[in-house]
PDB file of C-alpha atoms and ligand atoms in Angstrom:
ATOM      1  CA  MET T 754     298.030 -51.561   9.864  1.00  0.00           C
ATOM      2  CA  PRO T 755     295.442 -48.805  10.590  1.00  0.00           C
ATOM      3  CA  PRO T 756     295.740 -47.360  14.322  1.00  0.00           C
ATOM      4  CA  VAL T 757     293.621 -49.296  17.063  1.00  0.00           C
ATOM      5  CA  VAL T 758     290.261 -47.377  17.875  1.00  0.00           C
ATOM      6  CA  PRO T 759     289.795 -47.642  21.727  1.00  0.00           C
ATOM      7  CA  ALA T 760     286.403 -49.003  22.199  1.00  0.00           C
ATOM      8  CA  VAL T 761     284.860 -46.378  24.720  1.00  0.00           C
ATOM      9  CA  THR T 762     281.194 -45.405  25.164  1.00  0.00           C
ATOM     10  CA  PRO T 763     280.185 -42.190  27.081  1.00  0.00           C
ATOM     11  CA  HIS T 764     279.147 -44.707  30.002  1.00  0.00           C
ATOM     12  CA  GLY T 765     281.842 -47.083  29.224  1.00  0.00           C
ATOM     13  CA  THR T 766     285.209 -47.972  30.529  1.00  0.00           C
ATOM     14  CA  ALA T 767     287.179 -44.883  29.605  1.00  0.00           C
ATOM     15  CA  VAL T 768     289.942 -44.173  31.954  1.00  0.00           C
ATOM     16  CA  ASP T 769     288.796 -40.536  32.112  1.00  0.00           C
ATOM     17  CA  ASP T 770     284.936 -39.818  31.444  1.00  0.00           C
ATOM     18  CA  HIS T 771     285.773 -36.504  30.190  1.00  0.00           C
ATOM     19  CA  ALA T 772     288.557 -37.645  27.886  1.00  0.00           C
ATOM     20  CA  PRO T 773     287.517 -36.928  24.044  1.00  0.00           C
ATOM     21  CA  VAL T 774     286.448 -40.111  22.444  1.00  0.00           C
ATOM     22  CA  ARG T 775     288.430 -41.191  19.420  1.00  0.00           C
ATOM     23  CA  THR T 776     285.912 -42.225  16.608  1.00  0.00           C
ATOM     24  CA  ALA T 777     286.868 -44.076  13.658  1.00  0.00           C
ATOM     25  CA  ALA T 778     286.333 -41.251  11.424  1.00  0.00           C
ATOM     26  CA  GLU T 779     288.946 -39.200  13.336  1.00  0.00           C
ATOM     27  CA  ALA T 780     291.411 -42.174  13.378  1.00  0.00           C
ATOM     28  CA  GLY T 781     291.073 -42.311   9.654  1.00  0.00           C
ATOM     29  CA  VAL T 782     289.657 -45.894   9.513  1.00  0.00           C
ATOM     30  CA  VAL T 783     286.324 -47.237   7.922  1.00  0.00           C
ATOM     31  CA  GLU T 784     284.471 -50.489   8.866  1.00  0.00           C
ATOM     32  CA  CYS T 785     282.973 -52.916   6.451  1.00  0.00           C
ATOM     33  CA  MET T 786     279.335 -53.207   7.584  1.00  0.00           C
ATOM     34  CA  HIS T 787     279.167 -56.774   6.185  1.00  0.00           C
ATOM     35  CA  CYS T 788     282.014 -58.753   7.667  1.00  0.00           C
ATOM     36  CA  GLY T 789     283.502 -56.135  10.433  1.00  0.00           C
ATOM     37  CA  ALA T 790     286.790 -55.721   8.702  1.00  0.00           C
ATOM     38  CA  VAL T 791     288.736 -52.384   9.546  1.00  0.00           C
ATOM     39  CA  HIS T 792     289.931 -50.547   6.639  1.00  0.00           C
ATOM     40  CA  PRO T 793     292.112 -47.255   6.050  1.00  0.00           C
ATOM     41  CA  ALA T 794     289.647 -44.441   5.123  1.00  0.00           C
ATOM     42  CA  ALA T 795     290.946 -44.667   1.710  1.00  0.00           C
ATOM     43  CA  VAL T 796     289.281 -47.534   1.198  1.00  0.00           C
ATOM     44  CA  ALA T 797     285.834 -46.023   1.700  1.00  0.00           C
ATOM     45  CA  GLU T 798     283.509 -46.106  -1.614  1.00  0.00           C
ATOM     46  CA  THR T 799     285.469 -49.394  -2.913  1.00  0.00           C
ATOM     47  CA  ALA T 800     285.500 -52.988  -2.438  1.00  0.00           C
ATOM     48  CA  CYS T 801     286.234 -54.707   0.973  1.00  0.00           C
ATOM     49  CA  GLY T 802     289.668 -56.542   0.635  1.00  0.00           C
ATOM     50  CA  ARG T 803     287.981 -59.544   2.852  1.00  0.00           C
ATOM     51  CA  CYS T 804     284.361 -59.888   1.876  1.00  0.00           C
ATOM     52  CA  GLY T 805     284.307 -58.038  -1.398  1.00  0.00           C
ATOM     53  CA  ALA T 806     281.181 -55.866  -0.303  1.00  0.00           C
ATOM     54  CA  GLN T 807     281.101 -52.261  -0.874  1.00  0.00           C
ATOM     55  CA  VAL T 808     282.831 -50.338   2.165  1.00  0.00           C
ATOM     56  CA  HIS T 809     281.048 -47.068   2.997  1.00  0.00           C
ATOM     57  CA  ALA T 810     281.971 -44.503   5.736  1.00  0.00           C
ATOM     58  CA  ARG T 811     278.134 -44.025   6.185  1.00  0.00           C
ATOM     59  CA  LYS T 812     275.149 -45.746   4.697  1.00  0.00           C
ATOM     60  CA  VAL T 813     274.746 -44.168   1.399  1.00  0.00           C
ATOM     61  CA  ALA T 814     271.549 -41.840   1.424  1.00  0.00           C
ATOM     62  CA  SER T 815     270.644 -43.099   4.745  1.00  0.00           C
ATOM     63  CA  ILE T 816     268.244 -40.273   5.663  1.00  0.00           C
ATOM     64  CA  GLU T 817     266.436 -40.328   2.288  1.00  0.00           C
ATOM     65  CA  ARG T 818     266.183 -43.898   1.972  1.00  0.00           C
ATOM     66  CA  THR T 819     264.900 -44.112   5.737  1.00  0.00           C
ATOM     67  CA  TRP T 820     262.109 -41.675   5.018  1.00  0.00           C
ATOM     68  CA  ALA T 821     261.256 -43.088   1.930  1.00  0.00           C
ATOM     69  CA  PHE T 822     260.423 -46.560   3.537  1.00  0.00           C
ATOM     70  CA  LEU T 823     259.148 -44.918   6.510  1.00  0.00           C
ATOM     71  CA  ILE T 824     256.540 -42.698   5.033  1.00  0.00           C
ATOM     72  CA  ALA T 825     255.314 -45.858   2.790  1.00  0.00           C
ATOM     73  CA  ALA T 826     255.086 -47.798   6.026  1.00  0.00           C
ATOM     74  CA  LEU T 827     252.902 -44.814   7.726  1.00  0.00           C
ATOM     75  CA  ILE T 828     250.870 -44.786   4.826  1.00  0.00           C
ATOM     76  CA  LEU T 829     250.065 -48.176   4.784  1.00  0.00           C
ATOM     77  CA  TYR T 830     249.513 -48.416   8.273  1.00  0.00           C
ATOM     78  CA  ILE T 831     245.940 -46.735   7.980  1.00  0.00           C
ATOM     79  CA  PRO T 832     244.589 -49.463   5.595  1.00  0.00           C
ATOM     80  CA  ALA T 833     246.215 -52.020   7.813  1.00  0.00           C
ATOM     81  CA  ASN T 834     244.167 -50.933  10.601  1.00  0.00           C
ATOM     82  CA  LEU T 835     240.881 -49.869   9.144  1.00  0.00           C
ATOM     83  CA  LEU T 836     240.601 -52.795   6.552  1.00  0.00           C
ATOM     84  CA  PRO T 837     239.818 -56.271   7.466  1.00  0.00           C
ATOM     85  CA  ILE T 838     242.762 -58.542   7.852  1.00  0.00           C
ATOM     86  CA  MET T 839     240.672 -61.867   7.760  1.00  0.00           C
ATOM     87  CA  THR T 840     237.153 -63.428   7.571  1.00  0.00           C
ATOM     88  CA  THR T 841     236.514 -66.399   9.951  1.00  0.00           C
ATOM     89  CA  GLY T 842     233.647 -68.528  10.290  1.00  0.00           C
ATOM     90  CA  THR T 843     231.620 -71.579   9.345  1.00  0.00           C
ATOM     91  CA  LEU T 844     229.213 -72.650   6.621  1.00  0.00           C
ATOM     92  CA  LEU T 845     226.333 -71.187   8.817  1.00  0.00           C
ATOM     93  CA  SER T 846     228.140 -67.938   9.916  1.00  0.00           C
ATOM     94  CA  SER T 847     231.243 -65.791   9.299  1.00  0.00           C
ATOM     95  CA  GLN T 848     232.711 -62.580  10.691  1.00  0.00           C
ATOM     96  CA  THR T 849     235.056 -60.278   9.126  1.00  0.00           C
ATOM     97  CA  ASN T 850     237.477 -58.684  11.692  1.00  0.00           C
ATOM     98  CA  THR T 851     240.296 -55.796  11.478  1.00  0.00           C
ATOM     99  CA  ILE T 852     243.226 -56.176  13.991  1.00  0.00           C
ATOM    100  CA  MET T 853     241.609 -54.080  16.764  1.00  0.00           C
ATOM    101  CA  SER T 854     238.040 -55.751  16.478  1.00  0.00           C
ATOM    102  CA  GLY T 855     240.064 -59.143  16.353  1.00  0.00           C
ATOM    103  CA  VAL T 856     241.833 -58.319  19.697  1.00  0.00           C
ATOM    104  CA  VAL T 857     238.460 -57.466  20.925  1.00  0.00           C
ATOM    105  CA  TYR T 858     236.600 -60.649  19.806  1.00  0.00           C
ATOM    106  CA  LEU T 859     239.471 -62.779  21.031  1.00  0.00           C
ATOM    107  CA  TRP T 860     239.340 -61.191  24.518  1.00  0.00           C
ATOM    108  CA  LEU T 861     235.630 -61.226  24.738  1.00  0.00           C
ATOM    109  CA  ASP T 862     236.006 -65.118  23.959  1.00  0.00           C
ATOM    110  CA  GLY T 863     238.085 -65.538  26.857  1.00  0.00           C
ATOM    111  CA  SER T 864     241.350 -66.178  24.854  1.00  0.00           C
ATOM    112  CA  TYR T 865     243.260 -63.416  26.874  1.00  0.00           C
ATOM    113  CA  PHE T 866     246.754 -64.770  26.281  1.00  0.00           C
ATOM    114  CA  VAL T 867     246.431 -64.756  22.482  1.00  0.00           C
ATOM    115  CA  ALA T 868     244.509 -61.433  22.490  1.00  0.00           C
ATOM    116  CA  ALA T 869     247.274 -59.851  24.379  1.00  0.00           C
ATOM    117  CA  VAL T 870     249.885 -61.500  21.878  1.00  0.00           C
ATOM    118  CA  VAL T 871     248.275 -60.210  18.953  1.00  0.00           C
ATOM    119  CA  PHE T 872     247.465 -56.574  20.651  1.00  0.00           C
ATOM    120  CA  ILE T 873     251.313 -56.531  21.540  1.00  0.00           C
ATOM    121  CA  ALA T 874     252.573 -57.847  18.129  1.00  0.00           C
ATOM    122  CA  SER T 875     250.159 -56.114  15.705  1.00  0.00           C
ATOM    123  CA  ILE T 876     249.659 -52.627  17.483  1.00  0.00           C
ATOM    124  CA  VAL T 877     252.119 -51.969  20.283  1.00  0.00           C
ATOM    125  CA  VAL T 878     255.196 -53.046  18.409  1.00  0.00           C
ATOM    126  CA  PRO T 879     254.612 -51.694  15.180  1.00  0.00           C
ATOM    127  CA  VAL T 880     253.596 -48.050  16.868  1.00  0.00           C
ATOM    128  CA  PHE T 881     256.732 -48.366  18.785  1.00  0.00           C
ATOM    129  CA  LYS T 882     258.982 -48.594  15.900  1.00  0.00           C
ATOM    130  CA  LEU T 883     257.418 -46.282  13.595  1.00  0.00           C
ATOM    131  CA  ALA T 884     257.326 -43.704  16.368  1.00  0.00           C
ATOM    132  CA  VAL T 885     260.853 -43.982  17.314  1.00  0.00           C
ATOM    133  CA  LEU T 886     262.203 -44.374  13.857  1.00  0.00           C
ATOM    134  CA  THR T 887     260.460 -41.316  12.842  1.00  0.00           C
ATOM    135  CA  MET T 888     261.806 -39.378  15.947  1.00  0.00           C
ATOM    136  CA  LEU T 889     265.373 -40.638  15.048  1.00  0.00           C
ATOM    137  CA  VAL T 890     265.167 -39.637  11.357  1.00  0.00           C
ATOM    138  CA  ILE T 891     263.842 -36.238  12.190  1.00  0.00           C
ATOM    139  CA  THR T 892     266.379 -35.346  15.078  1.00  0.00           C
ATOM    140  CA  THR T 893     269.347 -36.860  13.012  1.00  0.00           C
ATOM    141  CA  GLN T 894     268.030 -34.719   9.789  1.00  0.00           C
ATOM    142  CA  ARG T 895     268.107 -31.637  12.149  1.00  0.00           C
ATOM    143  CA  ARG T 896     271.769 -32.741  13.139  1.00  0.00           C
ATOM    144  CA  SER T 897     270.305 -32.556  16.659  1.00  0.00           C
ATOM    145  CA  THR T 898     272.796 -33.095  19.633  1.00  0.00           C
ATOM    146  CA  TRP T 899     269.872 -33.811  21.968  1.00  0.00           C
ATOM    147  CA  ARG T 900     270.559 -37.237  23.944  1.00  0.00           C
ATOM    148  CA  PRO T 901     272.499 -39.105  21.379  1.00  0.00           C
ATOM    149  CA  TYR T 902     273.298 -41.891  23.791  1.00  0.00           C
ATOM    150  CA  GLU T 903     269.535 -42.540  24.598  1.00  0.00           C
ATOM    151  CA  ARG T 904     268.758 -42.294  20.729  1.00  0.00           C
ATOM    152  CA  THR T 905     271.514 -44.878  19.957  1.00  0.00           C
ATOM    153  CA  ARG T 906     270.197 -47.293  22.617  1.00  0.00           C
ATOM    154  CA  LEU T 907     266.346 -46.813  21.112  1.00  0.00           C
ATOM    155  CA  TYR T 908     267.655 -47.636  17.799  1.00  0.00           C
ATOM    156  CA  ARG T 909     269.230 -50.757  19.007  1.00  0.00           C
ATOM    157  CA  MET T 910     265.862 -51.430  20.699  1.00  0.00           C
ATOM    158  CA  VAL T 911     264.021 -51.171  17.365  1.00  0.00           C
ATOM    159  CA  GLU T 912     266.759 -53.444  15.560  1.00  0.00           C
ATOM    160  CA  ALA T 913     266.484 -55.914  18.440  1.00  0.00           C
ATOM    161  CA  VAL T 914     262.650 -56.106  18.187  1.00  0.00           C
ATOM    162  CA  GLY T 915     263.045 -56.173  14.264  1.00  0.00           C
ATOM    163  CA  ARG T 916     263.864 -59.964  14.225  1.00  0.00           C
ATOM    164  CA  TRP T 917     260.512 -60.689  16.048  1.00  0.00           C
ATOM    165  CA  SER T 918     258.778 -58.415  13.483  1.00  0.00           C
ATOM    166  CA  MET T 919     257.319 -61.604  11.851  1.00  0.00           C
ATOM    167  CA  VAL T 920     255.548 -62.407  14.948  1.00  0.00           C
ATOM    168  CA  ASP T 921     252.329 -60.725  13.976  1.00  0.00           C
ATOM    169  CA  ILE T 922     252.335 -62.612  10.726  1.00  0.00           C
ATOM    170  CA  PHE T 923     252.986 -65.879  12.827  1.00  0.00           C
ATOM    171  CA  VAL T 924     250.133 -65.100  14.802  1.00  0.00           C
ATOM    172  CA  VAL T 925     247.817 -64.546  11.910  1.00  0.00           C
ATOM    173  CA  ALA T 926     249.281 -68.037  10.558  1.00  0.00           C
ATOM    174  CA  LEU T 927     248.785 -69.545  13.937  1.00  0.00           C
ATOM    175  CA  LEU T 928     244.982 -68.206  14.289  1.00  0.00           C
ATOM    176  CA  ALA T 929     244.238 -69.472  10.771  1.00  0.00           C
ATOM    177  CA  SER T 930     245.666 -72.995  11.413  1.00  0.00           C
ATOM    178  CA  LEU T 931     243.781 -73.231  14.795  1.00  0.00           C
ATOM    179  CA  VAL T 932     240.434 -72.353  13.215  1.00  0.00           C
ATOM    180  CA  ARG T 933     241.344 -74.843  10.146  1.00  0.00           C
ATOM    181  CA  LEU T 934     241.267 -77.441  12.891  1.00  0.00           C
ATOM    182  CA  ASP T 935     237.443 -77.270  12.711  1.00  0.00           C
ATOM    183  CA  ALA T 936     236.579 -78.951   9.626  1.00  0.00           C
ATOM    184  CA  LEU T 937     233.819 -76.662   8.856  1.00  0.00           C
ATOM    185  CA  ALA T 938     235.549 -73.512   9.700  1.00  0.00           C
ATOM    186  CA  MET T 939     236.994 -71.365   7.132  1.00  0.00           C
ATOM    187  CA  VAL T 940     239.660 -68.503   7.138  1.00  0.00           C
ATOM    188  CA  THR T 941     240.080 -66.186   4.457  1.00  0.00           C
ATOM    189  CA  PRO T 942     242.729 -63.365   4.227  1.00  0.00           C
ATOM    190  CA  GLU T 943     241.356 -59.873   3.673  1.00  0.00           C
ATOM    191  CA  PRO T 944     243.304 -56.920   2.084  1.00  0.00           C
ATOM    192  CA  GLY T 945     244.217 -55.399   5.436  1.00  0.00           C
ATOM    193  CA  ALA T 946     246.548 -58.405   5.934  1.00  0.00           C
ATOM    194  CA  LEU T 947     248.504 -57.576   2.971  1.00  0.00           C
ATOM    195  CA  ALA T 948     248.625 -53.887   4.118  1.00  0.00           C
ATOM    196  CA  PHE T 949     249.970 -55.027   7.269  1.00  0.00           C
ATOM    197  CA  GLY T 950     252.513 -57.504   6.056  1.00  0.00           C
ATOM    198  CA  ALA T 951     253.825 -54.483   3.723  1.00  0.00           C
ATOM    199  CA  VAL T 952     254.071 -52.092   7.019  1.00  0.00           C
ATOM    200  CA  VAL T 953     256.160 -54.938   8.797  1.00  0.00           C
ATOM    201  CA  VAL T 954     258.424 -55.418   5.650  1.00  0.00           C
ATOM    202  CA  LEU T 955     258.799 -51.549   5.061  1.00  0.00           C
ATOM    203  CA  THR T 956     259.768 -50.785   8.484  1.00  0.00           C
ATOM    204  CA  MET T 957     262.236 -53.402   8.762  1.00  0.00           C
ATOM    205  CA  PHE T 958     263.786 -51.802   5.479  1.00  0.00           C
ATOM    206  CA  ALA T 959     263.568 -48.088   7.137  1.00  0.00           C
ATOM    207  CA  SER T 960     265.332 -49.570  10.190  1.00  0.00           C
ATOM    208  CA  LEU T 961     268.064 -51.157   7.944  1.00  0.00           C
ATOM    209  CA  SER T 962     268.453 -47.907   6.159  1.00  0.00           C
ATOM    210  CA  PHE T 963     268.996 -45.834   9.010  1.00  0.00           C
ATOM    211  CA  ASP T 964     272.685 -45.319   9.890  1.00  0.00           C
ATOM    212  CA  PRO T 965     273.040 -44.703  13.828  1.00  0.00           C
ATOM    213  CA  ARG T 966     276.491 -43.189  13.456  1.00  0.00           C
ATOM    214  CA  LEU T 967     274.725 -40.101  11.888  1.00  0.00           C
ATOM    215  CA  ILE T 968     273.283 -39.513  15.407  1.00  0.00           C
ATOM    216  CA  TRP T 969     277.075 -38.824  16.564  1.00  0.00           C
ATOM    217  CA  ASP T 970     278.316 -36.787  13.707  1.00  0.00           C
ATOM    218  CA  PRO T 971     276.675 -33.552  14.863  1.00  0.00           C
ATOM    219  CA  VAL T 972     277.900 -34.320  18.554  1.00  0.00           C
ATOM    220  CA  ASP T 973     281.450 -34.960  17.509  1.00  0.00           C
ATOM    221  CA  THR T 974     281.651 -31.788  15.195  1.00  0.00           C
ATOM    222  CA  HIS T 975     280.264 -29.753  17.881  1.00  0.00           C
ATOM    223  CA  ASP T 976     282.902 -30.989  20.553  1.00  0.00           C
ATOM    224  CA  THR T 977     285.766 -30.132  18.158  1.00  0.00           C
ATOM    225  CA  THR T 978     284.306 -26.698  17.410  1.00  0.00           C
ATOM    226  CA  ASP T 979     283.676 -25.752  20.894  1.00  0.00           C
TER     227      ASP T 979
HETATM  228 ZN1   ZN V1390     283.860 -56.857   4.459  1.00  0.00          ZN
END
């Protein structure tokens, strides 16, 4: 049986706040990311005995993969905002909107709540996620020991909003269905919607590829060399 690793955080329930935290790597154990089973470090890079998934001490090529998804998302974010996402209208008149002009249109139309939801889901949340992931991957790549606890919390926030990422797509679907209720109205998706969907999915992949344990590796090695 591998030794039990005490679950302690820098602000957690450690007996002594200044006692060194024993990490899984120091204890010689690795965790299966899929089922949570704890194995001796020798099991790393082989199959998990419980669920059969590949066990890694750290996600493979985490920084490189996160960068790849992140750069693709950042590039596509430009057309996602500049290109129109949909055309709405009737037989007599129609208008084409980008995300931002759509928000302005909804606001001026008096749909304050929908305008606010679209603004938060389509502008605030994606920008927050892209900014946080870029900051995390840069600081981690530079092996920064700056505020690891806060950076880990930021990553958890990105993960937490990740499951709500599709909200923006739902909003577009909701808008489309609302307009369709009017028999003469029509909604046509435009290329911007495709770019926007790609940004959402690529950001989720970037967030999944990032290994938050890498934040703590330079902190732990720094402590032992002091
Ligand atoms: Zn497993």
